[in-house]
Amino acid sequence: MMTRAVDMAKQAEIDPKRFRAALRKENFAWHKHNDRWTVVIGSFEHAAMERVLGKLAS
């Protein structure tokens, strides 16, 4: 099953644009410029996105 950054942000009541900006700042090696922020739930990438989301929710 897949999830998208926009869905994760909405579920956490975080502005999706703010979340994507924070993800871009992380400069993940696994994410290419202009790729969609779509990952497999439970994957390493998903955990990384959840970590960033957690920082914004605090």
mmCIF file of N, CA and C in Angstrom:
data_model
loop_
_atom_site.group_PDB
_atom_site.id
_atom_site.type_symbol
_atom_site.label_atom_id
_atom_site.label_comp_id
_atom_site.label_asym_id
_atom_site.label_seq_id
_atom_site.Cartn_x
_atom_site.Cartn_y
_atom_site.Cartn_z
ATOM 1 N N MET A 1 0.842 -1.178 0.000
ATOM 2 C CA MET A 1 0.000 0.000 0.000
ATOM 3 C C MET A 1 0.892 1.247 0.000
ATOM 4 N N MET A 2 0.459 2.254 -0.704
ATOM 5 C CA MET A 2 1.221 3.487 -0.869
ATOM 6 C C MET A 2 0.551 4.636 -0.113
ATOM 7 N N THR A 3 1.348 5.664 0.175
ATOM 8 C CA THR A 3 0.816 6.905 0.733
ATOM 9 C C THR A 3 1.547 8.081 0.091
ATOM 10 N N ARG A 4 0.910 9.225 0.156
ATOM 11 C CA ARG A 4 1.490 10.440 -0.412
ATOM 12 C C ARG A 4 1.700 11.468 0.693
ATOM 13 N N ALA A 5 2.631 12.374 0.459
ATOM 14 C CA ALA A 5 2.922 13.430 1.433
ATOM 15 C C ALA A 5 1.678 14.249 1.733
ATOM 16 N N VAL A 6 0.885 14.546 0.734
ATOM 17 C CA VAL A 6 -0.304 15.364 0.942
ATOM 18 C C VAL A 6 -1.274 14.656 1.878
ATOM 19 N N ASP A 7 -1.425 13.344 1.729
ATOM 20 C CA ASP A 7 -2.327 12.590 2.593
ATOM 21 C C ASP A 7 -1.799 12.528 4.025
ATOM 22 N N MET A 8 -0.496 12.326 4.165
ATOM 23 C CA MET A 8 0.107 12.284 5.489
ATOM 24 C C MET A 8 -0.069 13.632 6.194
ATOM 25 N N ALA A 9 0.148 14.715 5.466
ATOM 26 C CA ALA A 9 0.039 16.053 6.042
ATOM 27 C C ALA A 9 -1.400 16.346 6.474
ATOM 28 N N LYS A 10 -2.349 16.044 5.611
ATOM 29 C CA LYS A 10 -3.750 16.307 5.945
ATOM 30 C C LYS A 10 -4.182 15.515 7.163
ATOM 31 N N GLN A 11 -3.752 14.276 7.259
ATOM 32 C CA GLN A 11 -4.105 13.443 8.394
ATOM 33 C C GLN A 11 -3.550 14.022 9.697
ATOM 34 N N ALA A 12 -2.365 14.637 9.616
ATOM 35 C CA ALA A 12 -1.731 15.236 10.788
ATOM 36 C C ALA A 12 -2.138 16.699 10.995
ATOM 37 N N GLU A 13 -3.025 17.190 10.132
ATOM 38 C CA GLU A 13 -3.485 18.587 10.176
ATOM 39 C C GLU A 13 -2.329 19.569 10.022
ATOM 40 N N ILE A 14 -1.429 19.231 9.085
ATOM 41 C CA ILE A 14 -0.289 20.079 8.722
ATOM 42 C C ILE A 14 -0.504 20.533 7.281
ATOM 43 N N ASP A 15 -0.132 21.773 6.982
ATOM 44 C CA ASP A 15 -0.248 22.274 5.606
ATOM 45 C C ASP A 15 0.631 21.428 4.684
ATOM 46 N N PRO A 16 0.051 20.815 3.646
ATOM 47 C CA PRO A 16 0.837 19.970 2.740
ATOM 48 C C PRO A 16 2.025 20.691 2.102
ATOM 49 N N LYS A 17 1.876 21.957 1.780
ATOM 50 C CA LYS A 17 2.992 22.705 1.179
ATOM 51 C C LYS A 17 4.134 22.845 2.175
ATOM 52 N N ARG A 18 3.790 23.094 3.421
ATOM 53 C CA ARG A 18 4.810 23.207 4.469
ATOM 54 C C ARG A 18 5.539 21.871 4.640
ATOM 55 N N PHE A 19 4.792 20.778 4.612
ATOM 56 C CA PHE A 19 5.390 19.454 4.756
ATOM 57 C C PHE A 19 6.326 19.153 3.587
ATOM 58 N N ARG A 20 5.881 19.402 2.376
ATOM 59 C CA ARG A 20 6.731 19.133 1.204
ATOM 60 C C ARG A 20 7.985 20.005 1.236
ATOM 61 N N ALA A 21 7.866 21.246 1.678
ATOM 62 C CA ALA A 21 9.045 22.123 1.793
ATOM 63 C C ALA A 21 10.037 21.544 2.800
ATOM 64 N N ALA A 22 9.520 21.046 3.915
ATOM 65 C CA ALA A 22 10.395 20.439 4.928
ATOM 66 C C ALA A 22 11.051 19.175 4.378
ATOM 67 N N LEU A 23 10.311 18.399 3.599
ATOM 68 C CA LEU A 23 10.884 17.195 2.987
ATOM 69 C C LEU A 23 12.003 17.567 2.021
ATOM 70 N N ARG A 24 11.784 18.590 1.209
ATOM 71 C CA ARG A 24 12.822 19.016 0.266
ATOM 72 C C ARG A 24 14.088 19.463 1.000
ATOM 73 N N LYS A 25 13.931 20.152 2.116
ATOM 74 C CA LYS A 25 15.086 20.619 2.898
ATOM 75 C C LYS A 25 15.928 19.458 3.420
ATOM 76 N N GLU A 26 15.302 18.310 3.649
ATOM 77 C CA GLU A 26 16.038 17.134 4.129
ATOM 78 C C GLU A 26 16.992 16.596 3.065
ATOM 79 N N ASN A 27 16.715 16.890 1.805
ATOM 80 C CA ASN A 27 17.578 16.478 0.688
ATOM 81 C C ASN A 27 17.878 14.968 0.712
ATOM 82 N N PHE A 28 16.823 14.175 0.805
ATOM 83 C CA PHE A 28 16.964 12.729 0.847
ATOM 84 C C PHE A 28 17.625 12.198 -0.422
ATOM 85 N N ALA A 29 18.584 11.311 -0.251
ATOM 86 C CA ALA A 29 19.271 10.696 -1.400
ATOM 87 C C ALA A 29 18.310 9.852 -2.236
ATOM 88 N N TRP A 30 17.278 9.319 -1.619
ATOM 89 C CA TRP A 30 16.339 8.437 -2.312
ATOM 90 C C TRP A 30 15.256 9.194 -3.083
ATOM 91 N N HIS A 31 15.195 10.510 -2.930
ATOM 92 C CA HIS A 31 14.159 11.281 -3.625
ATOM 93 C C HIS A 31 14.787 12.172 -4.685
ATOM 94 N N LYS A 32 14.348 11.995 -5.911
ATOM 95 C CA LYS A 32 14.867 12.793 -7.032
ATOM 96 C C LYS A 32 14.049 14.080 -7.190
ATOM 97 N N HIS A 33 14.710 15.119 -7.649
ATOM 98 C CA HIS A 33 14.077 16.416 -7.887
ATOM 99 C C HIS A 33 12.843 16.240 -8.778
ATOM 100 N N ASN A 34 11.744 16.851 -8.363
ATOM 101 C CA ASN A 34 10.464 16.846 -9.074
ATOM 102 C C ASN A 34 9.726 15.507 -9.061
ATOM 103 N N ASP A 35 10.254 14.488 -8.364
ATOM 104 C CA ASP A 35 9.495 13.244 -8.198
ATOM 105 C C ASP A 35 8.359 13.498 -7.220
ATOM 106 N N ARG A 36 7.343 12.687 -7.307
ATOM 107 C CA ARG A 36 6.228 12.770 -6.360
ATOM 108 C C ARG A 36 6.678 12.210 -5.012
ATOM 109 N N TRP A 37 6.095 12.723 -3.971
ATOM 110 C CA TRP A 37 6.371 12.245 -2.615
ATOM 111 C C TRP A 37 5.392 11.113 -2.306
ATOM 112 N N THR A 38 5.562 10.001 -2.994
ATOM 113 C CA THR A 38 4.738 8.809 -2.813
ATOM 114 C C THR A 38 5.653 7.671 -2.402
ATOM 115 N N VAL A 39 5.308 7.012 -1.294
ATOM 116 C CA VAL A 39 6.156 5.944 -0.757
ATOM 117 C C VAL A 39 5.300 4.762 -0.307
ATOM 118 N N VAL A 40 5.955 3.628 -0.142
ATOM 119 C CA VAL A 40 5.303 2.432 0.377
ATOM 120 C C VAL A 40 5.192 2.567 1.899
ATOM 121 N N ILE A 41 3.992 2.357 2.419
ATOM 122 C CA ILE A 41 3.780 2.416 3.865
ATOM 123 C C ILE A 41 4.620 1.328 4.529
ATOM 124 N N GLY A 42 5.348 1.723 5.564
ATOM 125 C CA GLY A 42 6.199 0.798 6.295
ATOM 126 C C GLY A 42 7.635 0.740 5.794
ATOM 127 N N SER A 43 7.909 1.432 4.703
ATOM 128 C CA SER A 43 9.260 1.432 4.129
ATOM 129 C C SER A 43 10.174 2.402 4.876
ATOM 130 N N PHE A 44 11.453 2.306 4.592
ATOM 131 C CA PHE A 44 12.453 3.235 5.141
ATOM 132 C C PHE A 44 12.082 4.671 4.771
ATOM 133 N N GLU A 45 11.654 4.878 3.529
ATOM 134 C CA GLU A 45 11.298 6.215 3.056
ATOM 135 C C GLU A 45 10.092 6.763 3.817
ATOM 136 N N HIS A 46 9.122 5.903 4.067
ATOM 137 C CA HIS A 46 7.931 6.301 4.815
ATOM 138 C C HIS A 46 8.318 6.714 6.235
ATOM 139 N N ALA A 47 9.190 5.947 6.859
ATOM 140 C CA ALA A 47 9.652 6.281 8.209
ATOM 141 C C ALA A 47 10.359 7.635 8.220
ATOM 142 N N ALA A 48 11.144 7.912 7.193
ATOM 143 C CA ALA A 48 11.840 9.197 7.101
ATOM 144 C C ALA A 48 10.837 10.338 6.971
ATOM 145 N N MET A 49 9.813 10.143 6.163
ATOM 146 C CA MET A 49 8.787 11.168 6.006
ATOM 147 C C MET A 49 8.007 11.369 7.302
ATOM 148 N N GLU A 50 7.721 10.286 8.014
ATOM 149 C CA GLU A 50 7.024 10.400 9.294
ATOM 150 C C GLU A 50 7.866 11.165 10.310
ATOM 151 N N ARG A 51 9.172 10.960 10.283
ATOM 152 C CA ARG A 51 10.067 11.683 11.191
ATOM 153 C C ARG A 51 9.971 13.192 10.934
ATOM 154 N N VAL A 52 10.002 13.582 9.666
ATOM 155 C CA VAL A 52 9.913 15.003 9.306
ATOM 156 C C VAL A 52 8.545 15.551 9.716
ATOM 157 N N LEU A 53 7.516 14.782 9.474
ATOM 158 C CA LEU A 53 6.160 15.205 9.847
ATOM 159 C C LEU A 53 6.049 15.391 11.352
ATOM 160 N N GLY A 54 6.681 14.505 12.099
ATOM 161 C CA GLY A 54 6.665 14.604 13.548
ATOM 162 C C GLY A 54 7.312 15.883 14.051
ATOM 163 N N LYS A 55 8.364 16.305 13.382
ATOM 164 C CA LYS A 55 9.023 17.571 13.755
ATOM 165 C C LYS A 55 8.073 18.755 13.568
ATOM 166 N N LEU A 56 7.293 18.718 12.483
ATOM 167 C CA LEU A 56 6.378 19.818 12.198
ATOM 168 C C LEU A 56 5.197 19.826 13.158
ATOM 169 N N ALA A 57 4.793 18.662 13.606
ATOM 170 C CA ALA A 57 3.632 18.535 14.490
ATOM 171 C C ALA A 57 3.965 18.946 15.922
ATOM 172 N N SER A 58 5.234 18.978 16.246
ATOM 173 C CA SER A 58 5.628 19.321 17.631
ATOM 174 C C SER A 58 5.457 20.788 17.932
#
